[in-house]
XYZ file of C-alpha atoms in Angstrom:
533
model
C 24.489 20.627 -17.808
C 21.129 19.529 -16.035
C 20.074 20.580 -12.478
C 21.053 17.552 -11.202
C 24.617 17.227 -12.654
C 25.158 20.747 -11.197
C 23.277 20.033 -7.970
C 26.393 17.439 -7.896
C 28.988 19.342 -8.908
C 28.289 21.895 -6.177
C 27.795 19.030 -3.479
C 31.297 17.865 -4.878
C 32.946 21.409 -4.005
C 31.544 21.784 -0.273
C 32.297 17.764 0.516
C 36.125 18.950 -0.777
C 35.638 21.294 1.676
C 35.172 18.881 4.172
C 32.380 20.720 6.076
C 28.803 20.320 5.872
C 27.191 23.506 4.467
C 23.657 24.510 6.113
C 21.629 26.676 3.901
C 19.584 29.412 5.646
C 15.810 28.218 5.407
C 14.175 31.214 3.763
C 10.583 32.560 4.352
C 8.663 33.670 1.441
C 9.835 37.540 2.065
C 12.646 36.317 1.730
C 14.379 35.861 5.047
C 16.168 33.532 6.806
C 14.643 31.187 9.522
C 15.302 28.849 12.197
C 18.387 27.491 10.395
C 22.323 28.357 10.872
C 23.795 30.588 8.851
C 25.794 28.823 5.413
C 29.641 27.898 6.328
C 31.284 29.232 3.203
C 33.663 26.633 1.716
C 35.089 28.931 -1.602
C 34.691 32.245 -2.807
C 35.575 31.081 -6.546
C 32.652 32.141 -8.981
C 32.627 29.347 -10.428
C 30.884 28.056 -6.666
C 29.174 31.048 -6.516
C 27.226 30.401 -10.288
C 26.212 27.157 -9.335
C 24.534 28.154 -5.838
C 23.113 30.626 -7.849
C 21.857 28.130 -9.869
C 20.485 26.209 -7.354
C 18.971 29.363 -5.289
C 16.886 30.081 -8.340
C 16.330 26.874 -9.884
C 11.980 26.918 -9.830
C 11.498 23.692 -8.358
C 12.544 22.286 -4.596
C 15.942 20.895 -4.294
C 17.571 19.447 -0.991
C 20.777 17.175 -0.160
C 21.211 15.373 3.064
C 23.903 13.436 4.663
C 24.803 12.586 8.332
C 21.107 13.109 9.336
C 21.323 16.544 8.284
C 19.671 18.490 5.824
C 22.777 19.871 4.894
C 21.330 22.288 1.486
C 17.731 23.192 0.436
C 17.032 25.722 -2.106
C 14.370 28.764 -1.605
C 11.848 26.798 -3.498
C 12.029 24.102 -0.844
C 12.290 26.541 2.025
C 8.773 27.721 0.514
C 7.200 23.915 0.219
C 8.514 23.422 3.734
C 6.708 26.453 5.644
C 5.005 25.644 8.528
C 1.346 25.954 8.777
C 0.018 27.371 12.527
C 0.487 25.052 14.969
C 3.336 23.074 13.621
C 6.413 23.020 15.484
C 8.185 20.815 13.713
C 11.745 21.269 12.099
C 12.079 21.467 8.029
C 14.009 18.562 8.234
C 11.124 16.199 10.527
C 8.727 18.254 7.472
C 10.766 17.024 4.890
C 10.893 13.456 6.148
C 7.234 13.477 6.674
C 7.044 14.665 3.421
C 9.098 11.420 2.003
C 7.493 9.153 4.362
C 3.992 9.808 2.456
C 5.484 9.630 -1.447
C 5.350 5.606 -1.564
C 8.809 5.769 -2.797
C 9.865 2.701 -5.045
C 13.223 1.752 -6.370
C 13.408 1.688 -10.060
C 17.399 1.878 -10.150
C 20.458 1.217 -8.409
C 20.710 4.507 -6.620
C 17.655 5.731 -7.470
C 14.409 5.468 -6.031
C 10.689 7.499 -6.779
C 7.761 8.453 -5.333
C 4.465 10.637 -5.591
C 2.815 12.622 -2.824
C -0.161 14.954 -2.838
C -0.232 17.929 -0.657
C -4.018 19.178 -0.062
C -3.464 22.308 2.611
C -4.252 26.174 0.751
C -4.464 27.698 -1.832
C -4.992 23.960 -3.005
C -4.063 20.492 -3.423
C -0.802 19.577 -5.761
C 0.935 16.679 -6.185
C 4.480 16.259 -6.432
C 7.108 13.944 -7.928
C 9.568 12.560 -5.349
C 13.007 11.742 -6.506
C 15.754 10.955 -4.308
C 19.415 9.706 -5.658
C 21.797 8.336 -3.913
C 25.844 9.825 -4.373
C 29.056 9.059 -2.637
C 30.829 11.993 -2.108
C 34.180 12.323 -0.454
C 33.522 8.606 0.630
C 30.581 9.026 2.018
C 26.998 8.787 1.205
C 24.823 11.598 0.536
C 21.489 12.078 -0.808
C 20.068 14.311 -3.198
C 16.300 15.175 -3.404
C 14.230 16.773 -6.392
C 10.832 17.586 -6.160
C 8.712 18.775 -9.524
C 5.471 19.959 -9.215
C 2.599 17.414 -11.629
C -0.006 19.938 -11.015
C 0.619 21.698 -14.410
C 1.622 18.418 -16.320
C -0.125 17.392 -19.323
C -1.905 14.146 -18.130
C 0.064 11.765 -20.993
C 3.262 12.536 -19.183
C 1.673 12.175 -15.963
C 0.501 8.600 -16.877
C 3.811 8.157 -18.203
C 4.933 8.678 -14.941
C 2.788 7.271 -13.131
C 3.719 4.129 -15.870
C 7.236 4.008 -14.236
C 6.331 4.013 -10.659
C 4.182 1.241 -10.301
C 7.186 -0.501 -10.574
C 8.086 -2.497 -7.338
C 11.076 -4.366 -8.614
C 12.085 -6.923 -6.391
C 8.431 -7.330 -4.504
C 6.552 -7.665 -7.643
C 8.605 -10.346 -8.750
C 8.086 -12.261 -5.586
C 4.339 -11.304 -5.846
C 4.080 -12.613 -9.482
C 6.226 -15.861 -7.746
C 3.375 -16.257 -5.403
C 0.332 -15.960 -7.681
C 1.758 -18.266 -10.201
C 2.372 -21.076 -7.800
C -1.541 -21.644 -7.361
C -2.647 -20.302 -10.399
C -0.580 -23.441 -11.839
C -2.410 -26.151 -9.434
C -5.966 -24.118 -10.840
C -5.520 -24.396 -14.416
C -4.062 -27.943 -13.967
C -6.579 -29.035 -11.764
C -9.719 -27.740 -13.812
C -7.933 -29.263 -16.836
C -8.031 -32.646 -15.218
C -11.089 -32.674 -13.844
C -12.833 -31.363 -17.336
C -10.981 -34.486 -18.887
C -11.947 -36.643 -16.378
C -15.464 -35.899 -16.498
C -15.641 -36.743 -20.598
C -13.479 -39.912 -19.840
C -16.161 -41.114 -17.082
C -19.657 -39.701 -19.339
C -18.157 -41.929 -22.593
C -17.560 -44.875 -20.302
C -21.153 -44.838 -19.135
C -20.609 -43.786 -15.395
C -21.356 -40.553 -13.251
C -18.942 -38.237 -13.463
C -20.231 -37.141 -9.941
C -19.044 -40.222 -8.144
C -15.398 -40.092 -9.741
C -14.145 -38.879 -6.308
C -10.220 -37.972 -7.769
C -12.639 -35.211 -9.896
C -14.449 -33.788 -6.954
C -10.561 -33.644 -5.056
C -9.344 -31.904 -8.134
C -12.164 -29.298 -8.115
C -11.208 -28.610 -4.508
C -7.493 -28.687 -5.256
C -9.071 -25.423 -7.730
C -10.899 -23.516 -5.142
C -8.012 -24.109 -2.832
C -5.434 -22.589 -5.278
C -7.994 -19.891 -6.657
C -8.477 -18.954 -2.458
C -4.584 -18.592 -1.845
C -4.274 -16.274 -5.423
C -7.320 -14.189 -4.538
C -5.899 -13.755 -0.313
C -2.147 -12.554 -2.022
C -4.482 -10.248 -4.759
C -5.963 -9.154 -1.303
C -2.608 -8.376 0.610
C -0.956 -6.772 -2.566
C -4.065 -4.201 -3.254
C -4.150 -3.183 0.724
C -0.225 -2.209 0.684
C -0.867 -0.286 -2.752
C -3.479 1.671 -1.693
C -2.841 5.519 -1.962
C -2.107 6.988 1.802
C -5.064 8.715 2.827
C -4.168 8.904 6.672
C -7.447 6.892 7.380
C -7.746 6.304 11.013
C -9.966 2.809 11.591
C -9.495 -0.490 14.262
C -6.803 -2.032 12.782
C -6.125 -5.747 14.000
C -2.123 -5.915 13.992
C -2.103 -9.863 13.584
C -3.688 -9.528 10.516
C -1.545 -6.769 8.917
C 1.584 -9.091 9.783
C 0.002 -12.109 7.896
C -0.223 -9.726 4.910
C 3.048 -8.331 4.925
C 4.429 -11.636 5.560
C 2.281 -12.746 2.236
C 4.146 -9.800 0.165
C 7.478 -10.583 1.586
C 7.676 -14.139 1.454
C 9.888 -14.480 -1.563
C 12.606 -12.654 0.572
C 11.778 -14.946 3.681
C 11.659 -18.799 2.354
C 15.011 -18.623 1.002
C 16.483 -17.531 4.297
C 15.110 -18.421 7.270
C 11.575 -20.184 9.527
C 9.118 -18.049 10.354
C 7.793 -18.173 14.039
C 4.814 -16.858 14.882
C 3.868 -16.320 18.682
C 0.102 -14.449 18.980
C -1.486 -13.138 21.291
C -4.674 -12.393 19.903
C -4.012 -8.823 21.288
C -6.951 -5.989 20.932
C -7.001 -3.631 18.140
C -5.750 -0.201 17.640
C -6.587 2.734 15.692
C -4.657 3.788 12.719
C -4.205 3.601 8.836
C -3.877 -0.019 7.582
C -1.928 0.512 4.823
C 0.597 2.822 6.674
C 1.627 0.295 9.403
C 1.231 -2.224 6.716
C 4.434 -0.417 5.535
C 6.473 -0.072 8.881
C 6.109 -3.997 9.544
C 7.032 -4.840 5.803
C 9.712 -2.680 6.022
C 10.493 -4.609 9.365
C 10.172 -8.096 7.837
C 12.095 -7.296 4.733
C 15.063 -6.147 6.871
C 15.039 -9.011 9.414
C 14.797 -11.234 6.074
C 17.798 -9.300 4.685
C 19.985 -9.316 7.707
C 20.307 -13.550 7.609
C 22.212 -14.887 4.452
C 20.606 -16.625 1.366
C 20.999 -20.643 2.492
C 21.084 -20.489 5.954
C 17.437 -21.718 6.571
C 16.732 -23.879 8.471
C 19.322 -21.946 10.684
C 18.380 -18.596 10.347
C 14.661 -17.692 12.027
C 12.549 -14.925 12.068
C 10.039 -14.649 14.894
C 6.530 -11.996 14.864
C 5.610 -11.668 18.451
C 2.591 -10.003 19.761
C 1.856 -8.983 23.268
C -0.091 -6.380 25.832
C 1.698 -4.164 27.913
C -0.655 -1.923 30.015
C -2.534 0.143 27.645
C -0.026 -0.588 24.710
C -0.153 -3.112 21.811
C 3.390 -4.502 21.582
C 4.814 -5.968 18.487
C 8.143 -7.650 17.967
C 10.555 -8.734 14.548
C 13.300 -10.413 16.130
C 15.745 -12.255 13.061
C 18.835 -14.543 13.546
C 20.973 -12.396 11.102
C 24.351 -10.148 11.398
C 23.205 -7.901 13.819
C 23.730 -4.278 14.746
C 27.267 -2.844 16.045
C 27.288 -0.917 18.488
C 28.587 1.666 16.941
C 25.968 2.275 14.636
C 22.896 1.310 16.929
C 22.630 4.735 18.133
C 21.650 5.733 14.722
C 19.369 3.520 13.054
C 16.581 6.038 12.956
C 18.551 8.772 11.580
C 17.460 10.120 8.319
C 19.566 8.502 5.558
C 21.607 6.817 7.853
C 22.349 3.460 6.643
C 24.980 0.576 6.734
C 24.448 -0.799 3.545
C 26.862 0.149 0.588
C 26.625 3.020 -1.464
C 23.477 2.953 -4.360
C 21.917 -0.537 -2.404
C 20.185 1.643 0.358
C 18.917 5.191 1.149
C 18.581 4.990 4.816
C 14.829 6.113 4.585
C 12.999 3.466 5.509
C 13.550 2.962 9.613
C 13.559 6.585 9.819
C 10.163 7.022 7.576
C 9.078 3.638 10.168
C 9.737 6.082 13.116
C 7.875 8.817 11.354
C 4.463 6.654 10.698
C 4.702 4.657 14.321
C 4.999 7.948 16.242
C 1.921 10.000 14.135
C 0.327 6.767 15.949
C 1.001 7.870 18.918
C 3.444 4.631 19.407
C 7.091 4.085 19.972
C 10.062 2.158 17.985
C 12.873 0.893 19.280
C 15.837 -1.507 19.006
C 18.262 -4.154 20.709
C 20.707 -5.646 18.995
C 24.032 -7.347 19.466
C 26.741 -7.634 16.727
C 26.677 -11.270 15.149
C 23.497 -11.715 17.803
C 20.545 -10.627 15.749
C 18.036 -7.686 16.403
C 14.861 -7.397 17.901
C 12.730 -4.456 16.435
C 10.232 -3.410 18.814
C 6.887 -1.609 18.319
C 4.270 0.047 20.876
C 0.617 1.250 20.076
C -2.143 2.775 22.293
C -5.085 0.030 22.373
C -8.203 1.211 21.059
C -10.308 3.117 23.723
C -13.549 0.910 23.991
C -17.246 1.844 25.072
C -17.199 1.158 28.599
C -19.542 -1.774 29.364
C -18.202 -3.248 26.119
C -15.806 -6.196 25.494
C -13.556 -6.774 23.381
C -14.579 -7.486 19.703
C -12.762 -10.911 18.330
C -11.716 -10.778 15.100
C -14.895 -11.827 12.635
C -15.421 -15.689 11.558
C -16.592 -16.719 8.408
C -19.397 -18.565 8.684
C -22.709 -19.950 7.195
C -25.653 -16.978 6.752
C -29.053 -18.727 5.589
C -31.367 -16.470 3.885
C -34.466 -16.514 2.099
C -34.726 -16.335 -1.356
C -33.733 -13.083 -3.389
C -34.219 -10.972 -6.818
C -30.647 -9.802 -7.439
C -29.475 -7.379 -10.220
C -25.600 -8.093 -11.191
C -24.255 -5.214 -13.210
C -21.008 -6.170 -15.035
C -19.513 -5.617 -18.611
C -17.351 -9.151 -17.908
C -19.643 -12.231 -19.521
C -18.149 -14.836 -18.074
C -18.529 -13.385 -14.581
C -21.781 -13.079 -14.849
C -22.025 -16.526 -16.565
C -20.150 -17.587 -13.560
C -22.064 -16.024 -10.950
C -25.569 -17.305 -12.446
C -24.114 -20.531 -12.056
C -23.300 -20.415 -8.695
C -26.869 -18.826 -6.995
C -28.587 -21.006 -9.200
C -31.560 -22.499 -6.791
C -30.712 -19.993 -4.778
C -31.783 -16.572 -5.597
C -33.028 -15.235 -8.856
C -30.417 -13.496 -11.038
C -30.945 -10.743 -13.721
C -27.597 -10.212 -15.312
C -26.946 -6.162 -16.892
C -24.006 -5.818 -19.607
C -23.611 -2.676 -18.878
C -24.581 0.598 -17.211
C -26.832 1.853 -20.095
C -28.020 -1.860 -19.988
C -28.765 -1.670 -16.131
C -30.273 1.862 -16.214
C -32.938 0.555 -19.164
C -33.870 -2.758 -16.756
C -34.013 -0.150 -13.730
C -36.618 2.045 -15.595
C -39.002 -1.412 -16.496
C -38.734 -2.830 -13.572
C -36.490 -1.856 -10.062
C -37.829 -4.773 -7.718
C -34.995 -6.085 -6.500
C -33.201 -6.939 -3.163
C -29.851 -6.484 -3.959
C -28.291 -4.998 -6.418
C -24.317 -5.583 -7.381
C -22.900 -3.057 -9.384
C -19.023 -3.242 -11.232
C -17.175 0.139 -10.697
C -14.705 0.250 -13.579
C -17.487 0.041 -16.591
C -17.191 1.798 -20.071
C -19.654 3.953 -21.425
C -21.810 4.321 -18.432
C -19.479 3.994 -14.865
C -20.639 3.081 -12.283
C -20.414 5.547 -10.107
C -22.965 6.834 -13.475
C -25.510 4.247 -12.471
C -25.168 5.183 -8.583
C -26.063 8.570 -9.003
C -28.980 7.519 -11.550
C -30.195 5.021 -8.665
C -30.070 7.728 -6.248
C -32.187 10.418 -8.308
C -34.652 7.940 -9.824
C -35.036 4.762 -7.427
C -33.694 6.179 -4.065
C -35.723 3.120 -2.288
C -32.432 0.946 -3.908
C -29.961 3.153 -2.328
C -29.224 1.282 1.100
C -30.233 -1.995 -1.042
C -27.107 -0.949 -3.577
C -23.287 -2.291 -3.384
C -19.633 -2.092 -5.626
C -18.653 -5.018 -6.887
C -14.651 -3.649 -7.011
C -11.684 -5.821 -8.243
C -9.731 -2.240 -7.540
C -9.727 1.312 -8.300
C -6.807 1.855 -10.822
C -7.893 5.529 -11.889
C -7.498 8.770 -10.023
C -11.219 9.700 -10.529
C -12.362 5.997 -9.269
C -10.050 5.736 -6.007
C -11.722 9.590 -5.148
C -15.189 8.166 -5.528
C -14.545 5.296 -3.081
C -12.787 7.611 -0.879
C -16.402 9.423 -0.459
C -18.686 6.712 -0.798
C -19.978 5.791 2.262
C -22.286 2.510 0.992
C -22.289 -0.861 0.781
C -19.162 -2.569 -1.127
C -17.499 -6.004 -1.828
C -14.154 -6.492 -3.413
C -13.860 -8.799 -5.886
C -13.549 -12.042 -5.762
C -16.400 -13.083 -3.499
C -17.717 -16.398 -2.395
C -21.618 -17.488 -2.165
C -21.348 -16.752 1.506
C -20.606 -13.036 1.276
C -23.201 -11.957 -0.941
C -25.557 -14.158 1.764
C -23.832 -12.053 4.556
C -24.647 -9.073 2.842
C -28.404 -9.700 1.886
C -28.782 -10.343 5.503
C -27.418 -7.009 6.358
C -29.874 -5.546 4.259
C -32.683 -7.707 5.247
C -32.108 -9.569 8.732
C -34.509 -12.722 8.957
């Protein structure tokens, strides 16, 4: 029998016994703390083996139900300790805890997660699993947590393998991308036809005008694939708890990107801005609460009922508060159940289709902001989600900062190293400062490192992370021992960190960087950061 058929088996017993039974939380001497004493249900030693079993199994166990954490093993009592200061409960730990693992679903009833824990002795990282049972007719959940650290890194991989899965979103995502990748391809393809059709007849290709729409028609489609690539990449970043100014507009245009497969098929989306001030807080953390918000509006109105159904994103100031609204046209909330929305693994939706974690992790992110969530909802009426953040504290005698506009930089002519192991990119990227700066292309790191050492004049140079042979990270810390007058002169080209040791290296570097893919005008806005006219 595995832990978690036994983990079940017990739950089984104590839901017969039709009360909830609270296991002491145990310090590591080995007493109990701040939690009531267990309400014993049997005496039978059968019970008594598998609590056992549980008590010493070497990894953290827990099940919840009814917004209590109703079992948790010494093992998790030990994860759970408090560190001074911390005057939270093990069950507001334990959601915190959740709230950070990313968890995906990747079955029915079953969904996954990772989260790294970095206080003494040292950092681990843990795998988050959390399964959904019915017990006694009502819905309980069971979490495991296994330690990585000591994990060969092939089954970690593995792992990891299995939990980039995001189901439902990805296929949305992958709907998305497609649509304009299709008009690209198609587009190109025309336009390289049409061009040989107009050079063998004799004319100039250049004044065909239906080949000059279907090269915009390109870099149209090839700007809507690289602004979803954009979205996706800033919800999948790792948590870090980053504080920056985060513009809320802009994180609701993203999420609405991700979720839009759930959206079109349901309902209009109304937007009503504000163009309210920033806040501080981690991007990719609120990016979560609003998807999470969107998702669930989406959810609430049936498939078909667009143009019907609506969904409205409202922005507003209150005093010193940022307000944010999701208000949808769907089912509603009862008032029997509004009271607990934000309860840990409460949830309306049936057995194995929902774990009740995600308003309740929503609550958890919004209020480590310092902010507030709340709801009003009528049955058959709709709900209104509601969230409040502090505006950013500015400078006094400064104004506020509107968001940045793209626009035309004009600089003078430059000597720019591209380091890149892709051919075609740096095919393509001759092609396109051609007249307008001079371009030495690198294959490589080694390659870059042996044009460095002949010659390092240069005014910018762009340099891929993810490299073989020599990183570039490599080539960074070459540049800084050997030509440290290229250091504030030197930026990442990144199309995304996708290995542990990369996304730690961008997490400390404090340079210059642009994501991949850029335009003509942001490597001009960069060279005149480096050298203003």
């Amino acid at each position: 029998m595995t832990r978690q058929e036994a983990f079940v088996v017990a739950a089984q017993a104590r839901a017969r016994g039709n009360q909830p039974y609270h296991c002491p939380a145990h310090s590591p001497d080995g007493s109990a703390r701040d939690s009531p004493q267990p309400v014993t249900t049997s005496s039978t030693p059968s019970y008594d083996l598998l609590l056992a079993l549980l008590e010493a199994a070497p990894e953290p166990i827990a099940l919840l139900g009814n917004g209590q954490l109703l079992f948790g093993n010494r093992k998790l009592a030990e994860l759970l300790a408090p560190t001074p200061g911390d005057e939270r409960s093990q069950m507001a730990r334990l959601l915190a805890l959740l709230g950070r693992a990313n968890l995906t679903r990747d079955e029915s009833s079953v969904q996954r997660g990772r989260v790294e824990l970095r206080h003494a002795p040292g950092s681990r990282e843990l795998e988050v699993t959390v399964i959904t049972i019915g017990l006694a007719g009502r819905p309980f959940n069971a979490v495991f947590l296994r330690d990585l650290t000591q994990v060969p890194r092939a089954d970690r991989h593995s792992q990891a393998d299995r939990l980039t899965s995001l189901g439902r979103l990805a296929a949305g995502i992958a709907h998305e991308i497609n649509n304009p990748l299709s008009y690209v391809l198609g587009s190109l393809e025309f336009a390289e036809r049409a061009f040989e059709d107009a050079r063998e007849a004799g004319g100039d290709p250049l004044r065909d005008r239906s080949i000059v729409d279907a090269l915009d028609n390109a870099r149209e489609g090839a700007e809507r694939v690289r602004l979803i690539v954009r979205d996706l990449m800033a919800f999948a970043r790792p948590v870090t708890e980053s504080k920056q100014l985060v513009n809320l507009e802009s994180v609701l245009d993203s999420m609405v990107s991700l979720a839009w497969n759930e959206i079109r098929h349901r309902a209009r989306l109304v937007k009503r801005y504000s163009r309210v001030p920033a806040v501080v807080g981690d991007e990719s953390r609120l990016g979560q609460v609003f998807l999470n918000l969107i998702v669930n509006a989406a959810q609430s109105i049936d498939e078909g009922a667009s143009p019907q159904g609506a969904i409205t994103l409202s922005t507003a100031v209150q005093g010193d508060r940022v307000v944010v609204e999701v208000t949808d046209t769907g089912a509603g909330i009862g008032d029997q159940h509004l009271p607990h929305v934000f309860e840990p693994f409460f949830t309306t939706k049936p057995i194995g289709k929902g774990t009740g974690l995600g308003l309740a992790i929503c609550q958890t992110i919004v209020a480590s902001h310092g902010g507030e969530i709340d709801v009003k909802s009528d049955q058959g009426q709709g709900a209104t989600f509601r969230v409040s953040l502090p505006v950013a504290e500015q400078p006094q005698g400064e104004s506020r900062a509107e968001p940045a506009q793209a626009s035309e930089v004009n600089v003078r002519r430059a000597r720019i190293l591209i380091i890149d192991d892709e051919p075609l990119l740096g095919q393509t990227l001759t092609f396109a400062f051609s007249g307008r700066h001079d371009i030495v292309l690198a294959s490589s790191g080694r390659e870059a490192l042996r044009r460095l050492g002949e010659d390092a004049r240069f005014d910018l140079v762009l340099c891929d992370l993810m490299m073989p042979d020599v990183s570039g990270p490599k080539v960074f810390e070459a540049v800084e021992r050997d030509h440290p007058e290229l250091v504030p002169r030197f930026a990442f080209m990144s199309g995304g960190a996708f290995t542990e040791r990369a996304q730690e290296f961008l997490e400390s570097y404090s340079g210059r960087r642009i994501d991949k893919p850029f335009t003509i005008a942001d490597v001009e806005r960069l060279l005149a950061e480096i050298r203003p006219c």
